[in-house]
JSON list of C-alpha atoms in Angstrom, two decimals:
[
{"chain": "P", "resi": 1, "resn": "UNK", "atom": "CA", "xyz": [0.00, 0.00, 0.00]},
{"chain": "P", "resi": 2, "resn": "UNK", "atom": "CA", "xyz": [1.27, 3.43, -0.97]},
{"chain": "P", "resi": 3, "resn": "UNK", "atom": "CA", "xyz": [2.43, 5.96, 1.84]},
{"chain": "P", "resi": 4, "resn": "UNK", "atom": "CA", "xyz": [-0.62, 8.09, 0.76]},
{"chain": "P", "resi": 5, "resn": "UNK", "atom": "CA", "xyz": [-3.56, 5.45, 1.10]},
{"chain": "P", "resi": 6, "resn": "UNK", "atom": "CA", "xyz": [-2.28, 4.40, 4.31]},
{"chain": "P", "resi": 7, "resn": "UNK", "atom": "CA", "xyz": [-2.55, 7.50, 5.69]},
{"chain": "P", "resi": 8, "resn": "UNK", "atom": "CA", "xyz": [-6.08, 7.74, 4.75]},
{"chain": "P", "resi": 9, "resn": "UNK", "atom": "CA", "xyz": [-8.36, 7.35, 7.81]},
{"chain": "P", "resi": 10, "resn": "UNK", "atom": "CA", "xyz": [-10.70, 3.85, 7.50]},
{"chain": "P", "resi": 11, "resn": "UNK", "atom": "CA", "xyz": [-14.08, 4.05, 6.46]},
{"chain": "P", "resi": 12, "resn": "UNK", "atom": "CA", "xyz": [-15.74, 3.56, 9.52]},
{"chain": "P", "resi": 13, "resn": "UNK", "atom": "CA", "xyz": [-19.19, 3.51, 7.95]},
{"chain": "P", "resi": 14, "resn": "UNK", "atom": "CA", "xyz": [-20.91, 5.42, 10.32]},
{"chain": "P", "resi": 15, "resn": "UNK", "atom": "CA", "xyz": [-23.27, 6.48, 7.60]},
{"chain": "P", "resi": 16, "resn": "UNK", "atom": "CA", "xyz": [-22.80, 6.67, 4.15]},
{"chain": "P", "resi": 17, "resn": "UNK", "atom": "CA", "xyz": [-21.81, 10.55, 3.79]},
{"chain": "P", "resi": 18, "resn": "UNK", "atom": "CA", "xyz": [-18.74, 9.61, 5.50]},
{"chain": "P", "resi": 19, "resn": "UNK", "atom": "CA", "xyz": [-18.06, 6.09, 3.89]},
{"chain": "P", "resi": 20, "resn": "UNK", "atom": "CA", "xyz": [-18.91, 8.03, 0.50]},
{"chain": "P", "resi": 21, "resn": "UNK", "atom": "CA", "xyz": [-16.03, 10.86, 0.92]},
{"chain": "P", "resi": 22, "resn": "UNK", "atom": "CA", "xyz": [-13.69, 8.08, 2.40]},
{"chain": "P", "resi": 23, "resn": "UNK", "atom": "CA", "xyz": [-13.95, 6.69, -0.87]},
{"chain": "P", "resi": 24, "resn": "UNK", "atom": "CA", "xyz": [-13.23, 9.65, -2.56]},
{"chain": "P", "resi": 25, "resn": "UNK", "atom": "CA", "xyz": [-10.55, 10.40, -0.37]},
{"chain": "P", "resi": 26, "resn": "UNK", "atom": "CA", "xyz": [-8.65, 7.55, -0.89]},
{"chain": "P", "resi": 27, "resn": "UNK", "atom": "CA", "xyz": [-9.62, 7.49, -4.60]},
{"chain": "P", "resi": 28, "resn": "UNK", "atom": "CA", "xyz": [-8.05, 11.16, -5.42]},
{"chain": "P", "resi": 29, "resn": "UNK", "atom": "CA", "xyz": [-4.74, 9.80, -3.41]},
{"chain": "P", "resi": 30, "resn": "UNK", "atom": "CA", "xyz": [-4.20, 7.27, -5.17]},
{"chain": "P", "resi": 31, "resn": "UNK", "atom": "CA", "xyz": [-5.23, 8.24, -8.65]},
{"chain": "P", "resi": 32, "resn": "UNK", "atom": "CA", "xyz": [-2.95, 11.25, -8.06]},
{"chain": "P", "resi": 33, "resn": "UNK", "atom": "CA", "xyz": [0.14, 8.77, -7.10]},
{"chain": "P", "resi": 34, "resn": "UNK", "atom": "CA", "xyz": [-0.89, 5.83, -9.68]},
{"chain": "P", "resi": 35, "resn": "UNK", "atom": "CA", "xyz": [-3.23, 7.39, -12.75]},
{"chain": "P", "resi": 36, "resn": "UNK", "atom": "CA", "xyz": [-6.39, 6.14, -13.99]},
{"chain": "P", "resi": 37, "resn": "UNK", "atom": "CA", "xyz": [-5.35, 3.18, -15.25]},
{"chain": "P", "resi": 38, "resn": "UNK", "atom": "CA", "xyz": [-2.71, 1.95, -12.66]},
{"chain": "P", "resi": 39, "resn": "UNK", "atom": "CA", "xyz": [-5.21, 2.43, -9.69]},
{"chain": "P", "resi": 40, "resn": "UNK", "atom": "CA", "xyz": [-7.78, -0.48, -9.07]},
{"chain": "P", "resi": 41, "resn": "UNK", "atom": "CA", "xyz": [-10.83, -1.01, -7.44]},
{"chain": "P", "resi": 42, "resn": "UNK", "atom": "CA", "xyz": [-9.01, -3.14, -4.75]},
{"chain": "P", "resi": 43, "resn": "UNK", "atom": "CA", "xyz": [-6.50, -0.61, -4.16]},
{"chain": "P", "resi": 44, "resn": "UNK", "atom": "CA", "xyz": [-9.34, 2.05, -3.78]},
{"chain": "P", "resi": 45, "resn": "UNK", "atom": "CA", "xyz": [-11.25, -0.52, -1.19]},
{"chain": "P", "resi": 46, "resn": "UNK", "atom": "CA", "xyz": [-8.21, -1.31, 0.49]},
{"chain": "P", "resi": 47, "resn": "UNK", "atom": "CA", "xyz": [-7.34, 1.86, 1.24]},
{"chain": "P", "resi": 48, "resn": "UNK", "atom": "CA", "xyz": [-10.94, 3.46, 1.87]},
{"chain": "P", "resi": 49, "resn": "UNK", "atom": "CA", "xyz": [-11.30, 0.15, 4.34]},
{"chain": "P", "resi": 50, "resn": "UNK", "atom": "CA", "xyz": [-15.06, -0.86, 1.95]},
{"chain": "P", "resi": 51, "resn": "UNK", "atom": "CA", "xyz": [-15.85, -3.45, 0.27]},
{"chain": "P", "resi": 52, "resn": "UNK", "atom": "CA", "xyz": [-16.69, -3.07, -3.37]},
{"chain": "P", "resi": 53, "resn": "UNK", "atom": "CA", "xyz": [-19.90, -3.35, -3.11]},
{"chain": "P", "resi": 54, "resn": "UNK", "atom": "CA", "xyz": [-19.83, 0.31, -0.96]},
{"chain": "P", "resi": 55, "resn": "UNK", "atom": "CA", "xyz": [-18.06, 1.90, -4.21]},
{"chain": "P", "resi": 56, "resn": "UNK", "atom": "CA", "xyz": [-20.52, 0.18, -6.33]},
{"chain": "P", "resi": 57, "resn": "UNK", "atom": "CA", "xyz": [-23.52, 1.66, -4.77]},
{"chain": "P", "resi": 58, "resn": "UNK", "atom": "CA", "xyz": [-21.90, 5.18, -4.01]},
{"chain": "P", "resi": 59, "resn": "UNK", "atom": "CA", "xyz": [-20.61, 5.76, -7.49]},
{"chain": "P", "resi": 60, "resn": "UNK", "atom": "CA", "xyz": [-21.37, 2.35, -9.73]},
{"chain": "P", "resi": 61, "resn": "UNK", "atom": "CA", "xyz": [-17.90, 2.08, -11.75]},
{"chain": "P", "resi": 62, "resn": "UNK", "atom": "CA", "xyz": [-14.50, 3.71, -11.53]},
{"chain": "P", "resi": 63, "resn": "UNK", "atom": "CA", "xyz": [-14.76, 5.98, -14.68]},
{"chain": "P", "resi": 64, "resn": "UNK", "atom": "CA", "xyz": [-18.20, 7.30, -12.59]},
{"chain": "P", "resi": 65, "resn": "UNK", "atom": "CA", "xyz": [-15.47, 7.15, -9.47]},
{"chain": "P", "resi": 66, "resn": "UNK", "atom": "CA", "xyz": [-13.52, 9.63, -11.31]},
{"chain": "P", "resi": 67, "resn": "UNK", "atom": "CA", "xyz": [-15.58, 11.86, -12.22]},
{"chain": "P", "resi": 68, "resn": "UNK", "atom": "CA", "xyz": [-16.96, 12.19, -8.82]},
{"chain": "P", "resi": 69, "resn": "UNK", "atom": "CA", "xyz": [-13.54, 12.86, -7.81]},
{"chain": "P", "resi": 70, "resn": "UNK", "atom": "CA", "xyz": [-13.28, 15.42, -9.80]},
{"chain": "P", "resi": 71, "resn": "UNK", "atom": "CA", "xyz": [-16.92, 16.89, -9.58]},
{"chain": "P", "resi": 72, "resn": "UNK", "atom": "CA", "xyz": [-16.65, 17.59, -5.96]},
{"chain": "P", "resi": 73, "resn": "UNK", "atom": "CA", "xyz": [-13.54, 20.10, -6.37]},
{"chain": "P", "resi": 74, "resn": "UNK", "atom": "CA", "xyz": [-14.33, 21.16, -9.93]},
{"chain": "P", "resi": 75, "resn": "UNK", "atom": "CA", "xyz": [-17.59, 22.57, -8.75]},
{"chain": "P", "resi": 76, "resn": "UNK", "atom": "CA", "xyz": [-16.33, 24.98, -6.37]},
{"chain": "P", "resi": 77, "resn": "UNK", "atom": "CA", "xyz": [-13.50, 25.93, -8.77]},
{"chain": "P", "resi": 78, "resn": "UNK", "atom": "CA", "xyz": [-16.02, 26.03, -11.25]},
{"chain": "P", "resi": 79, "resn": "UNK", "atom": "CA", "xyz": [-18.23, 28.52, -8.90]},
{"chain": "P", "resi": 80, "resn": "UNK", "atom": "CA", "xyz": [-15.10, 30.49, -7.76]},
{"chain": "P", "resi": 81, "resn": "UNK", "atom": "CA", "xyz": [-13.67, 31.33, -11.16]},
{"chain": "P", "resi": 82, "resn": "UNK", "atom": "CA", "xyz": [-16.94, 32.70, -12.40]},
{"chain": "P", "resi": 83, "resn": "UNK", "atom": "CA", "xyz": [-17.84, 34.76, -8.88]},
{"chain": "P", "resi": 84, "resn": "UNK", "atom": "CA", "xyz": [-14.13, 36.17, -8.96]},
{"chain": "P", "resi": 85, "resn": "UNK", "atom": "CA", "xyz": [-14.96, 36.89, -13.12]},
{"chain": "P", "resi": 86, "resn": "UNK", "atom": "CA", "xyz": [-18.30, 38.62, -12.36]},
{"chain": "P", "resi": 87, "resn": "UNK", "atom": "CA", "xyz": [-16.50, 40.76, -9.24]},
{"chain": "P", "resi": 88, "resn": "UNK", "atom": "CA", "xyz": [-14.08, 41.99, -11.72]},
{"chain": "P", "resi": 89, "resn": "UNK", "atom": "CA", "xyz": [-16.75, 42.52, -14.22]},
{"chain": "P", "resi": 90, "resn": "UNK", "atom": "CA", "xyz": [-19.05, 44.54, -11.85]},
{"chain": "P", "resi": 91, "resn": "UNK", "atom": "CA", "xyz": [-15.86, 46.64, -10.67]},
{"chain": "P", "resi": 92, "resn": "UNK", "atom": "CA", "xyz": [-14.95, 47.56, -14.55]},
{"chain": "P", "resi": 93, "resn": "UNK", "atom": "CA", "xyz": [-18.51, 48.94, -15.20]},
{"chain": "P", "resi": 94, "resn": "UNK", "atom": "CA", "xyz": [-18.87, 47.82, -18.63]},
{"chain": "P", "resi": 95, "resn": "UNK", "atom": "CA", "xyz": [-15.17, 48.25, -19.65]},
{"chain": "P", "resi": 96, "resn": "UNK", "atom": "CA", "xyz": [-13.35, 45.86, -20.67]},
{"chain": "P", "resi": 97, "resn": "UNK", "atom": "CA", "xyz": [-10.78, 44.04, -18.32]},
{"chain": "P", "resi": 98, "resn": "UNK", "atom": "CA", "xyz": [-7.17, 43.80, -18.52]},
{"chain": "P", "resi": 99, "resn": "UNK", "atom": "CA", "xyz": [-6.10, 40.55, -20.13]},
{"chain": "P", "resi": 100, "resn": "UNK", "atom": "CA", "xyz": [-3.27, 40.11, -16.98]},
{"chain": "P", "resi": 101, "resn": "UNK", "atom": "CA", "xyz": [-7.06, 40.54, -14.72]},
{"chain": "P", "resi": 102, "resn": "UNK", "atom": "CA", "xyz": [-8.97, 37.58, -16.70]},
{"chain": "P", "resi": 103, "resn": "UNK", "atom": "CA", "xyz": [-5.66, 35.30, -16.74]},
{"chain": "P", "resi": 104, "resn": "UNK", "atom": "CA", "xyz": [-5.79, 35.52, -13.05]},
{"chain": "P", "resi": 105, "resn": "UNK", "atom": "CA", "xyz": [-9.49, 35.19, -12.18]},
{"chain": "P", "resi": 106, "resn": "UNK", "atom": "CA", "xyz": [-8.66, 31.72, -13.94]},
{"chain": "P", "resi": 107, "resn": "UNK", "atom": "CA", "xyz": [-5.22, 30.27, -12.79]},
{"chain": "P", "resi": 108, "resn": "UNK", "atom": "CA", "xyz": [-4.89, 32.56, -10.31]},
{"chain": "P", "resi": 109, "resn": "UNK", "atom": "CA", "xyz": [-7.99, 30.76, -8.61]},
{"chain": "P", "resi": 110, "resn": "UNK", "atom": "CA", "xyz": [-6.83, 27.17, -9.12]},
{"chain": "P", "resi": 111, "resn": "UNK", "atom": "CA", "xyz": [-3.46, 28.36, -7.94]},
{"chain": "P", "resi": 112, "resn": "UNK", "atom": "CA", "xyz": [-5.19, 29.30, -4.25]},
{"chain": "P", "resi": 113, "resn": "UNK", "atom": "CA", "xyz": [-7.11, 26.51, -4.67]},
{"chain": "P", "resi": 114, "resn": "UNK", "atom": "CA", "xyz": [-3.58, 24.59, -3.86]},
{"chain": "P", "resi": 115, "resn": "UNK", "atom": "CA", "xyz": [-3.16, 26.44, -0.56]},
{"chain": "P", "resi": 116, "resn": "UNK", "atom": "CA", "xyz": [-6.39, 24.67, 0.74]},
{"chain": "P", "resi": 117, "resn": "UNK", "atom": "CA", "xyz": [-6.68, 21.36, 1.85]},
{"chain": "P", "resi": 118, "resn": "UNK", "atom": "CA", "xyz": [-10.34, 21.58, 2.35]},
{"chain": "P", "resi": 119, "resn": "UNK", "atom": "CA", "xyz": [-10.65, 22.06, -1.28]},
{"chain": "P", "resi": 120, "resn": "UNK", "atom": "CA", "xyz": [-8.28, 18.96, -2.20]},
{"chain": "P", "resi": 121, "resn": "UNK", "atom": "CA", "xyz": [-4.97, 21.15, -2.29]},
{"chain": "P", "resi": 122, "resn": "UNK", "atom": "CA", "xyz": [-1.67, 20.24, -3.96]},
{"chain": "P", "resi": 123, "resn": "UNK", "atom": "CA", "xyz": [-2.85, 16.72, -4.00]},
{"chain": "P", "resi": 124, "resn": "UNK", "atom": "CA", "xyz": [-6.13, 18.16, -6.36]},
{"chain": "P", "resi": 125, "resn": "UNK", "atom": "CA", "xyz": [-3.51, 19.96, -8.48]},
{"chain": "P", "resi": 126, "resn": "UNK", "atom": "CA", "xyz": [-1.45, 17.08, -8.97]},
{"chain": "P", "resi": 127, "resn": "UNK", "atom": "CA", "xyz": [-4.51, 14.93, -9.68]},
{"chain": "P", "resi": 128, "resn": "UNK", "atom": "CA", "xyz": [-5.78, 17.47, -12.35]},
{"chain": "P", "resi": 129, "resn": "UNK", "atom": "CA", "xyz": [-2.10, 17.95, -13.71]},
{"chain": "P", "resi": 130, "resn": "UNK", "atom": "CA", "xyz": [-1.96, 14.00, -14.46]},
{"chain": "P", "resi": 131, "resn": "UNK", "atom": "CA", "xyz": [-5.45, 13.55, -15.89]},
{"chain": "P", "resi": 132, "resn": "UNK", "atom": "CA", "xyz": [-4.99, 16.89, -18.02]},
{"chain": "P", "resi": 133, "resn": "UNK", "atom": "CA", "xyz": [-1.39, 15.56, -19.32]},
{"chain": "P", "resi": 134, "resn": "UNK", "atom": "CA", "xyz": [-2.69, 11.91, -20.03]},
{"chain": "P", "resi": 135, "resn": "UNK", "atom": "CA", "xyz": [-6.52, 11.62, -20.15]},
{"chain": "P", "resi": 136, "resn": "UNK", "atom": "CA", "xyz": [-8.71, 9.36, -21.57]},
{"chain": "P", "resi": 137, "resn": "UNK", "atom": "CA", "xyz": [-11.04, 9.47, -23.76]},
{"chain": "P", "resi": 138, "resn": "UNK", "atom": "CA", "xyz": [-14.07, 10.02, -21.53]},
{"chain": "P", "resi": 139, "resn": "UNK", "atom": "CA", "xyz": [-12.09, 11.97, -18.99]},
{"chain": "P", "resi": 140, "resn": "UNK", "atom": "CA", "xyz": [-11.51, 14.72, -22.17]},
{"chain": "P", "resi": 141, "resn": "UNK", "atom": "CA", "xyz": [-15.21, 14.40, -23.08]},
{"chain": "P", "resi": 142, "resn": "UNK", "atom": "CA", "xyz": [-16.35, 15.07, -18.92]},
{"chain": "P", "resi": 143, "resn": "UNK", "atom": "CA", "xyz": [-13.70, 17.97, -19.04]},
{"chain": "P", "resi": 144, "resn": "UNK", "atom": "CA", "xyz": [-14.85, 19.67, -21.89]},
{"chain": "P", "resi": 145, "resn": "UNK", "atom": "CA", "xyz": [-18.70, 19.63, -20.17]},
{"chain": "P", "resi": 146, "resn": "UNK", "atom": "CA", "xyz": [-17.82, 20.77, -17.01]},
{"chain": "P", "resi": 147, "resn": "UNK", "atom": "CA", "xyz": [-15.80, 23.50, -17.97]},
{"chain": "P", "resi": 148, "resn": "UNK", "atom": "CA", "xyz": [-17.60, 24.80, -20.97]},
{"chain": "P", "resi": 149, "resn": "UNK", "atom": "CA", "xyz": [-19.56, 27.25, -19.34]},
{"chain": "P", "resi": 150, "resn": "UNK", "atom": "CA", "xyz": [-16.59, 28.74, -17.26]},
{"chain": "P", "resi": 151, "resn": "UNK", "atom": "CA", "xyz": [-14.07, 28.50, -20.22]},
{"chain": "P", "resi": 152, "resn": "UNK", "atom": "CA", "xyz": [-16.91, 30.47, -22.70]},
{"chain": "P", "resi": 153, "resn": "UNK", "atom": "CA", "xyz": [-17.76, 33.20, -20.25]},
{"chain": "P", "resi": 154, "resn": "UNK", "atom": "CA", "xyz": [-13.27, 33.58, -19.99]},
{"chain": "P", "resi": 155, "resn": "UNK", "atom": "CA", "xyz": [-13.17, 33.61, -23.61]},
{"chain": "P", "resi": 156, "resn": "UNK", "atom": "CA", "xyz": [-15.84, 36.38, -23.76]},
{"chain": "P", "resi": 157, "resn": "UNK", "atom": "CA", "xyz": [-14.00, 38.62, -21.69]},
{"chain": "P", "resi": 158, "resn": "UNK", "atom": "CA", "xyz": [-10.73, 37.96, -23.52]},
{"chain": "P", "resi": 159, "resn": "UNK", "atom": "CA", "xyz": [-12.67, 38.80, -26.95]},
{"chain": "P", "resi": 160, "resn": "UNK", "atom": "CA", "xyz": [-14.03, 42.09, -25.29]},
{"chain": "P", "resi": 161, "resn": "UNK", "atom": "CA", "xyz": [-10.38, 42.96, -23.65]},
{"chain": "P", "resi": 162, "resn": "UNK", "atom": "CA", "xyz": [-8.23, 42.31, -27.21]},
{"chain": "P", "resi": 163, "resn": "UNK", "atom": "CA", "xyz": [-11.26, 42.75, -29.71]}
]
């Protein structure tokens, strides 16, 4: 077992909220350290202390695993970039931004995003880094839906700030 999933806590299964984020938990870790296609279901039980069965009714397969992973910190991310985007809007009064302001509503976000665990951290970064660098083919499609609506309200403002 790697360093990472042992130092996951063990699902105690008090009730499923908590047996659900155990498994997602242990199933960013190790995705992070092993990719998509090096990490199991048995390493994911084994270090979320489940049984299959548990992952099977909290998510149904590991691709649906993954995305879940994802989901839960893209969401906020998702919800950050376009508050911080319509903050700067608001403040600009109609005008358009500076390109520097949009480039940093976006990474600049993700980039804090890494200096909170609560929100998955370096370990999230990492995680995102991997998937982003190597993904598969429904990982690309999954991306591409849940960042549309962020990545065509960025574009917008880049169009209005270099027309």
């Amino acid at each position: 077992m790697t360093q990472a999933a042992q130092s996951l806590p063990p699902a105690d299964a008090k009730n499923s909220a908590d047996t659900r984020e155990c498994i997602l938990d242990a199933a960013e870790h190790l995705f992070t350290e092993n990719g998509f296609e090096g990490t199991s279901m048995r390493m994911i039980t084994g270090a979320a202390g489940v049984n299959l069965a548990a992952v099977n009714y909290h998510f149904g397969s590991k691709e649906q695993l993954i995305q879940e992973v994802f989901r839960r910190r893209l969401d906020w991310l998702n919800d950050e970039r376009m508050r911080v985007l319509n903050a700067m809007e608001a403040e600009a009064d109609g005008k358009p931004l500076k390109p520097s302001q949009i480039v940093d509503g976006f990474f600049g976000t993700l980039l804090r995003m890494a200096d909170d665990e609560r929100r998955g951290g370096v370990t999230f970064l990492r995680l995102l880094g991997r998937m982003l660098t190597d993904p598969s083919e429904f990982i690309r499609a999954f991306f591409a839906h849940e960042y549309s609506e962020v990545i065509d309200r960025y574009k917008e403002a880049l169009f209005k700030a270099l027309p």
